[in-house]
mmCIF file of C-alpha atoms in Angstrom:
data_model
loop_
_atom_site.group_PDB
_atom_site.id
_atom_site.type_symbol
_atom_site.label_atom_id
_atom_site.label_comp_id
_atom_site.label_asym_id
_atom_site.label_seq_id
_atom_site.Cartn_x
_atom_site.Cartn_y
_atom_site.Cartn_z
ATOM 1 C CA UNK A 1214 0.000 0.000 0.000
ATOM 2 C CA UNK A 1215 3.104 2.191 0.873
ATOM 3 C CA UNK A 1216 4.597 1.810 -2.097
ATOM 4 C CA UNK A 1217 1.599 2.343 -4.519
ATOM 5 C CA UNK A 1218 0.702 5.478 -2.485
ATOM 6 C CA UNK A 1219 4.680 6.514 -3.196
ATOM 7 C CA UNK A 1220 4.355 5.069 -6.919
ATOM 8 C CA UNK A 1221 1.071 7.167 -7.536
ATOM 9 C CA UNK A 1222 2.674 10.884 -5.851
ATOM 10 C CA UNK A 1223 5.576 10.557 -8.182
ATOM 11 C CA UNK A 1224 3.163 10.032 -11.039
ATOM 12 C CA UNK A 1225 1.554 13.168 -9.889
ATOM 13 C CA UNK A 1226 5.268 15.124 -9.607
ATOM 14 C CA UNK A 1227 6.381 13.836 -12.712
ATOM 15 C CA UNK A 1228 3.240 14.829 -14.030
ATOM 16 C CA UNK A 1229 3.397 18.610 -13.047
ATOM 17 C CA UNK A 1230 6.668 19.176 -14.159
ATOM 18 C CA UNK A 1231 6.184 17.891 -17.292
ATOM 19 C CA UNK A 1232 2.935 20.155 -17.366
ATOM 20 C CA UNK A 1233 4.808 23.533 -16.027
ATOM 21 C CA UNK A 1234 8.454 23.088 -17.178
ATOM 22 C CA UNK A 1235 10.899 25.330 -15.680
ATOM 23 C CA UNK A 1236 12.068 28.779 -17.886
ATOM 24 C CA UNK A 1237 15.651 29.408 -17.617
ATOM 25 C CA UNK A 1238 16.939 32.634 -19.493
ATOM 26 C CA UNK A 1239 18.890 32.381 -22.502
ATOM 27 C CA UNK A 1240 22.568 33.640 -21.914
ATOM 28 C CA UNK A 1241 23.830 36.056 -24.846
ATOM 29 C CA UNK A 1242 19.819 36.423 -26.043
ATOM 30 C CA UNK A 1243 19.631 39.557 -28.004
ATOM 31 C CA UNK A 1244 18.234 42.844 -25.795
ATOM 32 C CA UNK A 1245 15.229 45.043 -26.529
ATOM 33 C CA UNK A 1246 16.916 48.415 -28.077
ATOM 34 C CA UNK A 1247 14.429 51.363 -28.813
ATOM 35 C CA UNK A 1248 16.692 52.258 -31.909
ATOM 36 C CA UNK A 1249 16.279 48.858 -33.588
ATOM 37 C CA UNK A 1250 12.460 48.563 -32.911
ATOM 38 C CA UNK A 1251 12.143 52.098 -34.153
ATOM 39 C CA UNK A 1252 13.151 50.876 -37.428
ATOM 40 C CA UNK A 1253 10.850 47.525 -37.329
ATOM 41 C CA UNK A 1254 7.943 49.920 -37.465
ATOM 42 C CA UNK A 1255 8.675 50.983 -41.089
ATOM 43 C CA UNK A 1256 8.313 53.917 -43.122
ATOM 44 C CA UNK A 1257 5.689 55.087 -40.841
ATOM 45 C CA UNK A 1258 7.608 55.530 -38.515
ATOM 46 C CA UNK A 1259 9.774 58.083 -40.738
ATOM 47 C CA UNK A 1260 6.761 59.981 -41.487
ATOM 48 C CA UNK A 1261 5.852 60.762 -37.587
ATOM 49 C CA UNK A 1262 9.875 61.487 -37.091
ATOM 50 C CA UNK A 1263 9.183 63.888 -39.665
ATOM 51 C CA UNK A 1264 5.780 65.232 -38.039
ATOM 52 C CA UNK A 1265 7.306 65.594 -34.733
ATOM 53 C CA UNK A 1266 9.979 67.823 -36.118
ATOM 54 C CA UNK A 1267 7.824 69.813 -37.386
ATOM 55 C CA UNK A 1268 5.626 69.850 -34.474
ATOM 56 C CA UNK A 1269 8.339 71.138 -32.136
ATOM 57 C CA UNK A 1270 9.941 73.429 -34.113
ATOM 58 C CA UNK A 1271 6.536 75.153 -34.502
ATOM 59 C CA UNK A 1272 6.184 74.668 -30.455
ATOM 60 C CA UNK A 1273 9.374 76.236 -30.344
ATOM 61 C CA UNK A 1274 9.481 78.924 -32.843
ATOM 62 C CA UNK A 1275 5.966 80.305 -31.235
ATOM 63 C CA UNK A 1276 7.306 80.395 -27.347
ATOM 64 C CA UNK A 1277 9.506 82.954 -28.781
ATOM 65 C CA UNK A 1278 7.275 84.999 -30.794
ATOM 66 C CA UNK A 1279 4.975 84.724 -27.886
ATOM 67 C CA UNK A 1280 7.293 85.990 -25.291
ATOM 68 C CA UNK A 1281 8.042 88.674 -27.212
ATOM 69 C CA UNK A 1282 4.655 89.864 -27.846
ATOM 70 C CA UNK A 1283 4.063 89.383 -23.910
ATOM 71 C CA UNK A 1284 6.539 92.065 -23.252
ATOM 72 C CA UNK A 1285 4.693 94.788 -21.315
ATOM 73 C CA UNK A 1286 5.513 98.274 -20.109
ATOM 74 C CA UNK A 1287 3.465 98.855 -17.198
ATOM 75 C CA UNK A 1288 4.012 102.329 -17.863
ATOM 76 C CA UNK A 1289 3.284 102.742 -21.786
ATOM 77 C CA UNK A 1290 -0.840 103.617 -21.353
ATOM 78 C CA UNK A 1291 0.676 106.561 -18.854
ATOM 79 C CA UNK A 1292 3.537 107.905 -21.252
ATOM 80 C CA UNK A 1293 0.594 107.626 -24.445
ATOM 81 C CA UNK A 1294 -1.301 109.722 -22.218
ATOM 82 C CA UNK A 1295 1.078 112.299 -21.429
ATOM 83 C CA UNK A 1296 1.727 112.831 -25.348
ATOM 84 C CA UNK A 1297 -2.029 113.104 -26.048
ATOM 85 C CA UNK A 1298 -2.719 115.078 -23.234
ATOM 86 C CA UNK A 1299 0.542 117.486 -24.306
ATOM 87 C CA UNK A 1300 -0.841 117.742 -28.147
ATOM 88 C CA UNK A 1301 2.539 115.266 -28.917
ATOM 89 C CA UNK A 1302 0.847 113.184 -31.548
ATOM 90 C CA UNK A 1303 4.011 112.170 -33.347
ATOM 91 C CA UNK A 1304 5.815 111.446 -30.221
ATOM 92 C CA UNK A 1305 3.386 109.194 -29.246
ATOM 93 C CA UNK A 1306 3.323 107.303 -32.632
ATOM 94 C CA UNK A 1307 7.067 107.069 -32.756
ATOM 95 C CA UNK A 1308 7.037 105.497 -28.968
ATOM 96 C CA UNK A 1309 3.965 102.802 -30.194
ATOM 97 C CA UNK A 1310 6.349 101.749 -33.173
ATOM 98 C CA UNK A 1311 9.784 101.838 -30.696
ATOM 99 C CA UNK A 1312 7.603 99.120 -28.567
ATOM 100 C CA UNK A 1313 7.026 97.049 -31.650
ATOM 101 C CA UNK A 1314 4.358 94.641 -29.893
ATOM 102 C CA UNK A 1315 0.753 94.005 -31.118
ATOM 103 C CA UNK A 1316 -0.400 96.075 -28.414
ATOM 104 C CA UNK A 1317 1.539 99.035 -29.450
ATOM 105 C CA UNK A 1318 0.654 98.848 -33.018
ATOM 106 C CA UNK A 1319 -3.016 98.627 -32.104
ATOM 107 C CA UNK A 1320 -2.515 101.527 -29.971
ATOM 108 C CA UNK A 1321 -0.415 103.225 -33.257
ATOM 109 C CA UNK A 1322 -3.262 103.075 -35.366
ATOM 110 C CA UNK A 1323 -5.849 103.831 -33.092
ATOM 111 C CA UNK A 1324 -3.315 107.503 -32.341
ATOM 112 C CA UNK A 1325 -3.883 107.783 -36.460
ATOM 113 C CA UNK A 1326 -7.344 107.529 -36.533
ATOM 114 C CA UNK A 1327 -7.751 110.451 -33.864
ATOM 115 C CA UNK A 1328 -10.037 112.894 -34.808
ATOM 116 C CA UNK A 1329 -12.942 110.745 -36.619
ATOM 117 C CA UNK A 1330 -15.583 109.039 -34.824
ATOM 118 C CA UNK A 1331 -14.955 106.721 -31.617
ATOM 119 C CA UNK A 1332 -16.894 104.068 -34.042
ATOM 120 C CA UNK A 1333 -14.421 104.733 -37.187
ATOM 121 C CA UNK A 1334 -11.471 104.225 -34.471
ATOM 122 C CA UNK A 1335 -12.820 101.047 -32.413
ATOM 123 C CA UNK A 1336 -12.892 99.500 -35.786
ATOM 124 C CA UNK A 1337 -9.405 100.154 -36.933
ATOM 125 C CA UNK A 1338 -7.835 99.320 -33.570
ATOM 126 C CA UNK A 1339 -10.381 95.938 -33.501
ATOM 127 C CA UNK A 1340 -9.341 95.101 -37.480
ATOM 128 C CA UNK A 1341 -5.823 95.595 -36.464
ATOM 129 C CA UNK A 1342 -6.041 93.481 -33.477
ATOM 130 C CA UNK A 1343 -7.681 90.399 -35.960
ATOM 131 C CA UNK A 1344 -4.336 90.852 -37.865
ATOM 132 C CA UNK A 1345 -1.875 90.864 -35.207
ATOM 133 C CA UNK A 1346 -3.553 87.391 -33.551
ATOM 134 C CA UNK A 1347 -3.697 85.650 -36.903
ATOM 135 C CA UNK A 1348 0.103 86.331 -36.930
ATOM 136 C CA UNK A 1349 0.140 85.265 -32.887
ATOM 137 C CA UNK A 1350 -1.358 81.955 -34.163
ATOM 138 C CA UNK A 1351 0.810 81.272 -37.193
ATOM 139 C CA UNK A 1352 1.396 77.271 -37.525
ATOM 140 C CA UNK A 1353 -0.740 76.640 -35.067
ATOM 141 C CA UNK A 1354 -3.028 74.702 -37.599
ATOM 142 C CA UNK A 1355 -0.176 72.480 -38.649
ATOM 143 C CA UNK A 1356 0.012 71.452 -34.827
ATOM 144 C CA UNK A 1357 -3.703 71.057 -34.822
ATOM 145 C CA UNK A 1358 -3.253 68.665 -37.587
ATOM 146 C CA UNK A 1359 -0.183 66.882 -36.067
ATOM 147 C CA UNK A 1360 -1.553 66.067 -32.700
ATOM 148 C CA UNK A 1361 -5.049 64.643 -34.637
ATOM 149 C CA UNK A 1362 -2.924 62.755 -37.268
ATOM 150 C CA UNK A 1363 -0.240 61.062 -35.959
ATOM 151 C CA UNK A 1364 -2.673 58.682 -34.299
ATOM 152 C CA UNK A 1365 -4.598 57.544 -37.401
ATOM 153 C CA UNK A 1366 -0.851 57.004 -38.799
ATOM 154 C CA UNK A 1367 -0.001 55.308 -36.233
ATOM 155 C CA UNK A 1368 -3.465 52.576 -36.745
ATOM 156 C CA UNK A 1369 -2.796 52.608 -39.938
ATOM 157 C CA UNK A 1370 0.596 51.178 -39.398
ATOM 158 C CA UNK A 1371 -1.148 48.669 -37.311
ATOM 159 C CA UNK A 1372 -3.125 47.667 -40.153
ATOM 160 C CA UNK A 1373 -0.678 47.382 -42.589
ATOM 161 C CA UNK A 1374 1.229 45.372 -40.029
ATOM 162 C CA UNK A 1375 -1.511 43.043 -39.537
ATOM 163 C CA UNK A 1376 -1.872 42.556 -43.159
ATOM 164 C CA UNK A 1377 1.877 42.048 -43.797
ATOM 165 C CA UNK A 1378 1.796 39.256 -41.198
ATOM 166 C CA UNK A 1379 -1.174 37.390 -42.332
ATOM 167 C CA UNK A 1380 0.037 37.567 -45.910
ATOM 168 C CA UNK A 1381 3.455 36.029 -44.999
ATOM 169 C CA UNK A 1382 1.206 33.514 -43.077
ATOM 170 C CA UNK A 1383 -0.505 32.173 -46.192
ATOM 171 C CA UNK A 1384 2.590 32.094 -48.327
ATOM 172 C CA UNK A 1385 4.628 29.772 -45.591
ATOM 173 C CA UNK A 1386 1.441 27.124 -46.127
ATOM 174 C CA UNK A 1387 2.718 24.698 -43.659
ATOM 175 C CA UNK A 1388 5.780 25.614 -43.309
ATOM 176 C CA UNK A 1389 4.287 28.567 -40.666
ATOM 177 C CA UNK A 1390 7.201 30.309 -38.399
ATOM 178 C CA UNK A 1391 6.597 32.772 -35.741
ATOM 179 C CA UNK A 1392 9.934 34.755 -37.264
ATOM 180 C CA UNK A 1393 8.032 35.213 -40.809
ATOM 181 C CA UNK A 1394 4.899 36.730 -38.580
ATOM 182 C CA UNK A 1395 7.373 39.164 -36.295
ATOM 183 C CA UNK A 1396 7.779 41.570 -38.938
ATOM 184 C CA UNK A 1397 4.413 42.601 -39.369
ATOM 185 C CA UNK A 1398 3.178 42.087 -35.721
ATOM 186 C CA UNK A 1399 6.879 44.729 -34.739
ATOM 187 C CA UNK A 1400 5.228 47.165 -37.637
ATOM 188 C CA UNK A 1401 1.503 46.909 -36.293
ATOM 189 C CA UNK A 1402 2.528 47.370 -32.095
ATOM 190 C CA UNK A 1403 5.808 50.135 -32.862
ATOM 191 C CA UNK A 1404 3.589 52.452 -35.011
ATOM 192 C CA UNK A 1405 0.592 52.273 -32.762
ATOM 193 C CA UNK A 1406 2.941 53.222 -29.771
ATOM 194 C CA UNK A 1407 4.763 55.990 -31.927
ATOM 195 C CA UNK A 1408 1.637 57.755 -33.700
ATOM 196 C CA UNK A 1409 0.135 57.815 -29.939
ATOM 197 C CA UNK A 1410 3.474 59.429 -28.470
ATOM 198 C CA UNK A 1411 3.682 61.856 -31.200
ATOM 199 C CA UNK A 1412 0.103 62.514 -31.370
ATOM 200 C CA UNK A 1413 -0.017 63.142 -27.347
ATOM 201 C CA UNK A 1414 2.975 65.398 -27.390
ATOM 202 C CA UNK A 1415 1.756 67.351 -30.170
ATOM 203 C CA UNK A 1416 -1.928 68.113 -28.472
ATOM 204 C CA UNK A 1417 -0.038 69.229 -25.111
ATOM 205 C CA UNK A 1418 2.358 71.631 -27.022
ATOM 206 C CA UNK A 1419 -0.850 73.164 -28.611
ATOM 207 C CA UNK A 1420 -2.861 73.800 -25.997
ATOM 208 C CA UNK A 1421 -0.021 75.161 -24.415
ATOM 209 C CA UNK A 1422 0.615 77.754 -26.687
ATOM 210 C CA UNK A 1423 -2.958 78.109 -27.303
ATOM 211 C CA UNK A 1424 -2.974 79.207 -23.662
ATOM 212 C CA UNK A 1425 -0.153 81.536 -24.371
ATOM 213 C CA UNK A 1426 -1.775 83.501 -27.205
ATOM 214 C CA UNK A 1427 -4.793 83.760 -25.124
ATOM 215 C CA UNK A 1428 -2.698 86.126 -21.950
ATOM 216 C CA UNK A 1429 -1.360 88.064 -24.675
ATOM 217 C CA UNK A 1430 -4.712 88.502 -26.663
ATOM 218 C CA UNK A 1431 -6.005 89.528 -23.169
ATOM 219 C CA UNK A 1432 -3.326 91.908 -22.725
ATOM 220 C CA UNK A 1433 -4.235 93.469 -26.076
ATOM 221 C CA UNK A 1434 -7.898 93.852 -25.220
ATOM 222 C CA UNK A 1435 -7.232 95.551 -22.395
ATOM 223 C CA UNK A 1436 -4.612 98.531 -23.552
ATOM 224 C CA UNK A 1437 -7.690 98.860 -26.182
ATOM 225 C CA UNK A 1438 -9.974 99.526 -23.269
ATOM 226 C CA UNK A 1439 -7.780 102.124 -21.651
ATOM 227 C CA UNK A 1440 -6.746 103.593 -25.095
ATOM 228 C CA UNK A 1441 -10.738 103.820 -25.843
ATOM 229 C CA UNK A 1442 -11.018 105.673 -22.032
ATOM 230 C CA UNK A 1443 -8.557 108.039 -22.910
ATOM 231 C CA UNK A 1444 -9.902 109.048 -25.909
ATOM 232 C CA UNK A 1445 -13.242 109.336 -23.926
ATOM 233 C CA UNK A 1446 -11.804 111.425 -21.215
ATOM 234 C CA UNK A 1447 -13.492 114.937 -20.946
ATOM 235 C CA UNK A 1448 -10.626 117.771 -22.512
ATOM 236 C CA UNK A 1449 -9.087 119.417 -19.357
ATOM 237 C CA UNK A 1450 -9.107 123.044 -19.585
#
């Protein structure tokens, strides 16, 4: 009885072990480098190299037309002022244009337009304004564009990945190895991960700078306010 009861647990080990066999790692086996399964994912992958580029050098080119636009004399409304107030008309254009910011040359050609109606120099300081944020949000589009994109290139790598495999698949016939299938499986997992990285990065970059053109659209609208008050301050005697 002993030794059946013995006979029948080594059945069971023997059993188990043959069931679960024990992984042991491969000495010298190849590591994962992000260089080499950059270039499994194909020419797609060139493509969102090429839209990220892009993207950044955009993101970057905008921070510093941006910050320069954001530069802001806390005293320029109270030196405009003075030269109104003193009859300096010419002084005060000169100053706008030494500024050089869309604020200033709102303010310019709102100091041109003095003398016709408040309605006549709203409108030129409001159409000048339009101008000076379409420049504010040059290439901003192209980001748009990017951060949407780059995804759907990235699934459609996936696709094309998928299809590559599955057509190697039916050409092996019986003959079906899992190296003939890693191509297209590398292409369809690599571009998914890359259009989403590129894709992500681009959306964050433009809604950053989004936010950016926003303070300095702000900042604009409000020297037109206090430009507009001047010009609606009673003439001191």
């Amino acid at each position: 009885m002993i030794k059946l009861t013995l006979l029948a647990a080594q059945t069971i080990a023997d059993s188990v072990s043959g069931a679960a066999p024990i992984l042991t790692p491969v000495e010298g086996a190849p590591q994962m480098n992000l260089w080499d399964m950059t270039l499994k994912g194909g020419w797609i992958m060139g493509v969102l190299a090429l839209l990220s580029i892009i993207c950044f050098y955009i993101f970057f080119e905008r921070l510093a037309v941006i910050r320069k636009a954001a530069r802001e004399d806390p005293l320029f409304m109270e030196r405009i002022r003075d030269y109104i107030r003193n009859g300096e008309i010419k002084s005060a254009v000169n100053f706008c244009r030494v500024t050089n910011t869309p604020s200033s040359r709102m303010i310019e050609k709102g100091i041109t337009r003095m003398g016709r109606p408040i309605a006549d120099v709203q409108a030129a300081i409001e159409n000048t304004g339009n101008i000076e944020v379409a420049k504010l949000e040059n290439g901003l589009p192209i980001m748009a564009t990017i951060a949407g994109g780059a995804p759907m290139l990235g699934f459609l790598g996936t696709v094309t990945g998928m299809v590559r495999a599955f057509w190697e698949m039916a050409n092996a016939g019986n003959n079906i190895d899992i190296s003939l299938l890693s191509g297209g499986i590398y292409e369809a997992m690599i571009t998914t991960v890359g259009g989403l990285v590129v894709g992500i990065a681009a959306m964050f970059a433009y809604n950053y700078v989004v936010t950016r053109v926003d303070k300095v659209v702000n900042q604009m609208e409000a020297r037109t306010m206090m430009f507009m008050d001047l010009l609606n301050e009673p003439v001191q005697k």
